[in-house]
GROMACS .gro file of C-alpha atoms in nm:
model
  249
    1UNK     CA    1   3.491  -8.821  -7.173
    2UNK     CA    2   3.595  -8.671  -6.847
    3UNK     CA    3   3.489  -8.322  -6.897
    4UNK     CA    4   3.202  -8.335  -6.641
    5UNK     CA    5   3.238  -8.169  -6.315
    6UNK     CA    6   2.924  -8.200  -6.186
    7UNK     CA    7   2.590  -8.358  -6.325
    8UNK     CA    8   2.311  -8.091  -6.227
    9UNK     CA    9   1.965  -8.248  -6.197
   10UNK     CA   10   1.635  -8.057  -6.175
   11UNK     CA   11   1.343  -8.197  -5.977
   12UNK     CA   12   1.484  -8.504  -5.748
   13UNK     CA   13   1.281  -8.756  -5.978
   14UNK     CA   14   1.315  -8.918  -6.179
   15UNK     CA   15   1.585  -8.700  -6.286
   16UNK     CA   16   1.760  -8.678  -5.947
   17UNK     CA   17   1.717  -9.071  -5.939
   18UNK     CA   18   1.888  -9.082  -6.272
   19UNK     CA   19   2.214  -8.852  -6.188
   20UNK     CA   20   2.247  -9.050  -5.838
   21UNK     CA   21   2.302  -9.358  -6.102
   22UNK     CA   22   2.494  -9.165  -6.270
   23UNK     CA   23   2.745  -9.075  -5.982
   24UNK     CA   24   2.777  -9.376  -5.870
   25UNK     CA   25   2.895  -9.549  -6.233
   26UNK     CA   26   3.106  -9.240  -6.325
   27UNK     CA   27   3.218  -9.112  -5.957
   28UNK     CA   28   3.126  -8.728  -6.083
   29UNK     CA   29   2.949  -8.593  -5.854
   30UNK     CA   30   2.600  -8.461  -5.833
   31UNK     CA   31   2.346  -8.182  -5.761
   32UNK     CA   32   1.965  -8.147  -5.729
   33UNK     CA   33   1.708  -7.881  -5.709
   34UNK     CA   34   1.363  -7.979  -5.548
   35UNK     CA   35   1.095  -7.779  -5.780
   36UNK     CA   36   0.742  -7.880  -5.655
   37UNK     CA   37   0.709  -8.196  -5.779
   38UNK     CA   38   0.858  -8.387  -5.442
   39UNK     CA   39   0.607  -8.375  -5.258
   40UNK     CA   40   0.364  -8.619  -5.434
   41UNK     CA   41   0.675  -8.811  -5.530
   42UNK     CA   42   0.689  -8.832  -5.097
   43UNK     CA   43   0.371  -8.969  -5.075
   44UNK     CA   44   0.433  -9.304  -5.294
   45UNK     CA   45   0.644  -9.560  -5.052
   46UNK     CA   46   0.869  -9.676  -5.329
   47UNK     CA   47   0.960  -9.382  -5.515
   48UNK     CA   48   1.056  -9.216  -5.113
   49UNK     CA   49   1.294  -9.474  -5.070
   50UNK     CA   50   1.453  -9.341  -5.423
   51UNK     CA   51   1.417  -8.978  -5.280
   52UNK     CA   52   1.609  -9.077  -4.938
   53UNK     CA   53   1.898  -9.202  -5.156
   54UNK     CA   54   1.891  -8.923  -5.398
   55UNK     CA   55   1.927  -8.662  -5.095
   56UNK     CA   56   2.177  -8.867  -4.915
   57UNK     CA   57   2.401  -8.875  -5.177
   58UNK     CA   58   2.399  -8.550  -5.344
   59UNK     CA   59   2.697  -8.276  -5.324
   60UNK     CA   60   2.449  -8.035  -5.272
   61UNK     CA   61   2.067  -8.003  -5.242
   62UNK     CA   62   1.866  -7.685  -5.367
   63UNK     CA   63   1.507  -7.645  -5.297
   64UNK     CA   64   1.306  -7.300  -5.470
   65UNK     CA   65   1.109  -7.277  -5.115
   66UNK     CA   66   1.127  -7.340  -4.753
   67UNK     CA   67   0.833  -7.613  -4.794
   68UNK     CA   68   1.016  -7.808  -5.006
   69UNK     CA   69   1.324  -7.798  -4.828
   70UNK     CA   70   1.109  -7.899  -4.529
   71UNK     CA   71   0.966  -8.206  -4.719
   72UNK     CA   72   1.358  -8.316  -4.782
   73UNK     CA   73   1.466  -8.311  -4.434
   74UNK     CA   74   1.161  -8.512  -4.345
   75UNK     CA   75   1.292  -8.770  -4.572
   76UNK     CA   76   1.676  -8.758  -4.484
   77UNK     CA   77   1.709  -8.554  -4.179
   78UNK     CA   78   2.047  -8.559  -4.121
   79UNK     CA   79   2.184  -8.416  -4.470
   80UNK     CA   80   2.358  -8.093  -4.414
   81UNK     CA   81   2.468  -7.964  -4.778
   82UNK     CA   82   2.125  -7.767  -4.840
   83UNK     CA   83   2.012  -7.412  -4.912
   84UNK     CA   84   1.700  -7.253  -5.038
   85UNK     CA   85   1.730  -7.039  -5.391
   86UNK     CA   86   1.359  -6.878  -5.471
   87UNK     CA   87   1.301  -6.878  -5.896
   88UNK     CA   88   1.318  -6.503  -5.993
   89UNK     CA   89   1.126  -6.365  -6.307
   90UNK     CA   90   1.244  -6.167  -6.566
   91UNK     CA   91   1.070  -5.804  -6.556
   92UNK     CA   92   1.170  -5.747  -6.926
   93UNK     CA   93   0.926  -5.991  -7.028
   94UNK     CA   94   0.668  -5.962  -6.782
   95UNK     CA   95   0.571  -5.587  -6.715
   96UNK     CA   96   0.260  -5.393  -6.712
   97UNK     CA   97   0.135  -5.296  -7.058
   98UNK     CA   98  -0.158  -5.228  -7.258
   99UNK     CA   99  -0.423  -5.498  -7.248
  100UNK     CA  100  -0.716  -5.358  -7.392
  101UNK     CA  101  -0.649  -5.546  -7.706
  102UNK     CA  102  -0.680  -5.871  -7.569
  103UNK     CA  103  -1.052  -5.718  -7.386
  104UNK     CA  104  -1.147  -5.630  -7.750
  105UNK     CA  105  -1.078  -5.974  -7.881
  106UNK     CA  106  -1.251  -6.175  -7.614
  107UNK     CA  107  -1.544  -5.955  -7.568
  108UNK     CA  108  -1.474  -5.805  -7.270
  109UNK     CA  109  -1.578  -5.458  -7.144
  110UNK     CA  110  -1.316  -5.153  -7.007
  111UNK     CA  111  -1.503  -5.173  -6.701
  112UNK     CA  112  -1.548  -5.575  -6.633
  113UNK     CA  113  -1.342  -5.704  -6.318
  114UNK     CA  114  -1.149  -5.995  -6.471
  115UNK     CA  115  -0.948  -6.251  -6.280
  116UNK     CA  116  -0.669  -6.450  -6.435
  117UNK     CA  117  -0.466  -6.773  -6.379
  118UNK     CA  118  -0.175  -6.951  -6.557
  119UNK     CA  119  -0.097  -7.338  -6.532
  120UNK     CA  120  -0.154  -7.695  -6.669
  121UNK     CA  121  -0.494  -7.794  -6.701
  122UNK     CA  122  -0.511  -8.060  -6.399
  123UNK     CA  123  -0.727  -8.041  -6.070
  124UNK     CA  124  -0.395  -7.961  -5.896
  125UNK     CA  125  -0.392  -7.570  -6.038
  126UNK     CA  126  -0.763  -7.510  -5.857
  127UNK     CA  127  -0.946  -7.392  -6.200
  128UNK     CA  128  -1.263  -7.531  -6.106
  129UNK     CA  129  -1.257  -7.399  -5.733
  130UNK     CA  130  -1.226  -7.056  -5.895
  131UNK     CA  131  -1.550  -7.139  -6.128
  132UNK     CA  132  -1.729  -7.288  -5.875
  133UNK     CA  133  -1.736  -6.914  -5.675
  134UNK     CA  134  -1.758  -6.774  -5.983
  135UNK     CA  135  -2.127  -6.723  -5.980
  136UNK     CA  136  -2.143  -6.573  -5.626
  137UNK     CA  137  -1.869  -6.301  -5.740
  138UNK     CA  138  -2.079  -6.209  -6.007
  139UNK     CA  139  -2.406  -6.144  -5.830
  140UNK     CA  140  -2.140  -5.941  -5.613
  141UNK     CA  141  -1.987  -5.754  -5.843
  142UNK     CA  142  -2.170  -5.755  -6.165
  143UNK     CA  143  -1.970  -5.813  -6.498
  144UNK     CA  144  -1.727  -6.061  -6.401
  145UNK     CA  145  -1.466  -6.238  -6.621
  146UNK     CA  146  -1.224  -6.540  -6.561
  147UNK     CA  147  -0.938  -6.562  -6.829
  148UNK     CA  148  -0.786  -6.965  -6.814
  149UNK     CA  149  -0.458  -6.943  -7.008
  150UNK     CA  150  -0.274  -7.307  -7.017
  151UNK     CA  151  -0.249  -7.673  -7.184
  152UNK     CA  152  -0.273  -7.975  -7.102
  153UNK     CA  153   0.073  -8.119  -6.913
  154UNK     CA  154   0.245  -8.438  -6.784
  155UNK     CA  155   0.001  -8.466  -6.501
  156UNK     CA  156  -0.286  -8.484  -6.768
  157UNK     CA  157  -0.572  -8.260  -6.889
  158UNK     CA  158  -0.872  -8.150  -6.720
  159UNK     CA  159  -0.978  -7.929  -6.978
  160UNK     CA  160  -1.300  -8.151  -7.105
  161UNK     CA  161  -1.400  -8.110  -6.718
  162UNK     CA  162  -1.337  -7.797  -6.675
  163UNK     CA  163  -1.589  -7.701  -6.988
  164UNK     CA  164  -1.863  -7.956  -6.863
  165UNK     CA  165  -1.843  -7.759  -6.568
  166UNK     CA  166  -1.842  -7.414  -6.710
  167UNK     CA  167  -2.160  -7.505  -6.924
  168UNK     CA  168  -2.325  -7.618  -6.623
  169UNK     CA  169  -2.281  -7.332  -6.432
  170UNK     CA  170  -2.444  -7.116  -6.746
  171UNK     CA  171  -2.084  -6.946  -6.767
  172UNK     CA  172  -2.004  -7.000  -7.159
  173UNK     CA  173  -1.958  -6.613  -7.192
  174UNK     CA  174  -1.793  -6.550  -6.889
  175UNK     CA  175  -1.486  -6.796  -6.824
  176UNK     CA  176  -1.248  -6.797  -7.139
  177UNK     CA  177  -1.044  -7.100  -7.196
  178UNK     CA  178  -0.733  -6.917  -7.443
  179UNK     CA  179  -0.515  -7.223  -7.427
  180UNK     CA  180  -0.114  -7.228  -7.376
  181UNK     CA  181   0.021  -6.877  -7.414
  182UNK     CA  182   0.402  -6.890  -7.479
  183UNK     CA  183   0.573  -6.701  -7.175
  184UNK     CA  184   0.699  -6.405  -7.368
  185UNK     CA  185   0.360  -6.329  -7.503
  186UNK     CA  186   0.139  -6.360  -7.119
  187UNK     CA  187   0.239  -5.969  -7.020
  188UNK     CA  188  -0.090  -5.861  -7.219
  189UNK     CA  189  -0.318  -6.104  -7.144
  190UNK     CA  190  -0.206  -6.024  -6.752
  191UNK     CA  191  -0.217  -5.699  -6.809
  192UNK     CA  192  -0.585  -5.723  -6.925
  193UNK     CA  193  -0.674  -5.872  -6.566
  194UNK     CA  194  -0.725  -5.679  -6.236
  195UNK     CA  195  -0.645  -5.992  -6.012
  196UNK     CA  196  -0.448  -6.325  -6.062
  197UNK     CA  197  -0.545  -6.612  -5.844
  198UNK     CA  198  -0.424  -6.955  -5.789
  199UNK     CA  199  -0.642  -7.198  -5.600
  200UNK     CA  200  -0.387  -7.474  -5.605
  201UNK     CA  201  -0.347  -7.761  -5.378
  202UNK     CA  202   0.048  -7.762  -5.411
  203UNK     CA  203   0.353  -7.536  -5.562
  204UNK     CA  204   0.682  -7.566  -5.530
  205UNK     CA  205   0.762  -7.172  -5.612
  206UNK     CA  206   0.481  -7.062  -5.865
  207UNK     CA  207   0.678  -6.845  -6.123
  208UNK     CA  208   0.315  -6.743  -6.223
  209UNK     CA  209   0.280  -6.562  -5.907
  210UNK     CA  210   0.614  -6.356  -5.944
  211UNK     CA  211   0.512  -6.302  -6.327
  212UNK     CA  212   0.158  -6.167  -6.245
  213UNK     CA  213   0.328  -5.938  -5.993
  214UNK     CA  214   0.538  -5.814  -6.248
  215UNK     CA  215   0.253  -5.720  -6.434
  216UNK     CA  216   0.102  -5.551  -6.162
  217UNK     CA  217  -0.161  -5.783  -6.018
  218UNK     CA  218  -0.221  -5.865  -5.676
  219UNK     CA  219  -0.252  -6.219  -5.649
  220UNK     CA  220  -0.473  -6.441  -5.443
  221UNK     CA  221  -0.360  -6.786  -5.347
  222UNK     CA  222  -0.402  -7.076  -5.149
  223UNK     CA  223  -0.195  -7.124  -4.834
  224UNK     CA  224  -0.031  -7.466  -5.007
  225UNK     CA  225   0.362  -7.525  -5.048
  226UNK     CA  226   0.607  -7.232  -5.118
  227UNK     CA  227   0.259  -6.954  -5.198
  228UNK     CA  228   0.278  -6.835  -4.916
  229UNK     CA  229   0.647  -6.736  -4.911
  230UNK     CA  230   0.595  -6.603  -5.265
  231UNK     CA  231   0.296  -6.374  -5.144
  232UNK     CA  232   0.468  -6.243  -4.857
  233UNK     CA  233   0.306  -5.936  -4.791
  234UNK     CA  234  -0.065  -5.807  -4.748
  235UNK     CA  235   0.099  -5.521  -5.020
  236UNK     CA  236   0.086  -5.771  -5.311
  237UNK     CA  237  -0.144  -6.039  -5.217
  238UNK     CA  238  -0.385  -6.261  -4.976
  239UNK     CA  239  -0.290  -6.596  -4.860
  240UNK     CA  240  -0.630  -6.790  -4.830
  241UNK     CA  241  -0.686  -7.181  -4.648
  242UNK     CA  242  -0.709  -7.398  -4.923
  243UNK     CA  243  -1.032  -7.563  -5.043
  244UNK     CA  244  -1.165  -7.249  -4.813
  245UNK     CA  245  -1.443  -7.159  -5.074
  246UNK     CA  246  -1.602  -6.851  -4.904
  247UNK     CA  247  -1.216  -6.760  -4.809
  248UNK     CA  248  -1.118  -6.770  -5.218
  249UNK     CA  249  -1.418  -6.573  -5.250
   0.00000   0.00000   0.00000
């Protein structure tokens, strides 16, 4: 109805794809913001060829990390309208608080090391490379404890994996599967960990990281996508090779 400046489109597609059509019925221009999800979108030959025209024709092209914005310009290299913006987190709702309660409920002793990670439950997110050097960290270190918080998504679910693998290993009473946690209620259950790690094989920006720090954790995660410009210093964090197993260990 001609109130519409600008159509603002999050992830280039299919919703990028969709406000280039847009534009180009309407004439309103458009915007996109590259979130993580590009670069196995850059991998498939068609959907590319969507990407090139999606970049080409926006007013203005946002990516949440360098390694993104990288992935762009190998696609259209000649677009100029382009800046990086890293996601933020909000440190009202993720800060460091008491977590014992959630070490009651699960089990877990005042003195047990426990790591932690957030995400989907697909093979992208790296749960199983975590309980796969699970064992070895716990002839290391003794009582050892890996918290899994997360759903399945739109990539798929892992989950009935995940468990065959954790009964295999013997590890029933050591990894805990707690299922999607809404956001405003993760500051305890991070709070309860001493370490949050992220084995992934590819992030945009991984708010997780930025939450967990919140929370005071030092994070370990693998050198994939934007992780390594999220854990920028040796203060908050390691950076470690991916699919590196004695590195994640």
């Amino acid at each position: 109805q001609g109130r519409v400046d600008i159509v603002d489109a999050h992830f280039a597609y299919p919703e990028g794809d969709a406000a280039r059509l847009i534009s180009r019925w309407t004439g309103i221009p458009y915007a996109v913001t590259l979130r993580g999800t590009e670069v196995r979108h850059a991998g498939v030959p068609w959907i590319r060829r969507r990407l090139e025209l999606t970049f080409r024709g926006s007013r203005l092209l946002i990516a949440v990390s360098d390694s993104l914005l990288d992935v762009a310009l190998s696609i259209a290299p000649d677009i100029d309208k382009h800046v990086m913006i890293g996601n933020g987190v909000d440190t009202e709702v993720f800060r460091r608080c008491d977590g014992r309660a959630v070490r009651e409920k699960l089990g877990i002793r005042p003195s047990a090391h426990v790591l932690v990670t957030v995400g989907g439950l697909v093979p992208r997110k790296g749960f199983h490379r975590v309980i796969a050097v699970l064992p070895e960290i716990r002839r290391s270190l003794g009582d050892v404890h890996y918290l899994i918080v997360g759903g399945p998504s739109a990539e798929g679910d892992y989950s009935a994996e995940l468990r065959r693998q954790i009964a295999a290993t013997g590890q029933q009473s050591h990894v805990h599967m707690l299922g999607p946690i809404p956001s405003r209620e993760l500051a305890p259950v991070l709070s309860a960990s001493n370490v949050f790690v992220l084995a992934t094989s590819n992030e945009g920006w991984a708010n997780v990281l930025l939450e967990a720090m919140a929370c005071g954790l030092p994070v370990v995660a693998t050198d994939r996508g934007g992780n390594s410009q999220v854990v920028c210093s040796k203060d908050i964090g390691v950076i470690v090779p991916f699919d590196d197993s004695e590195a994640l260990k």
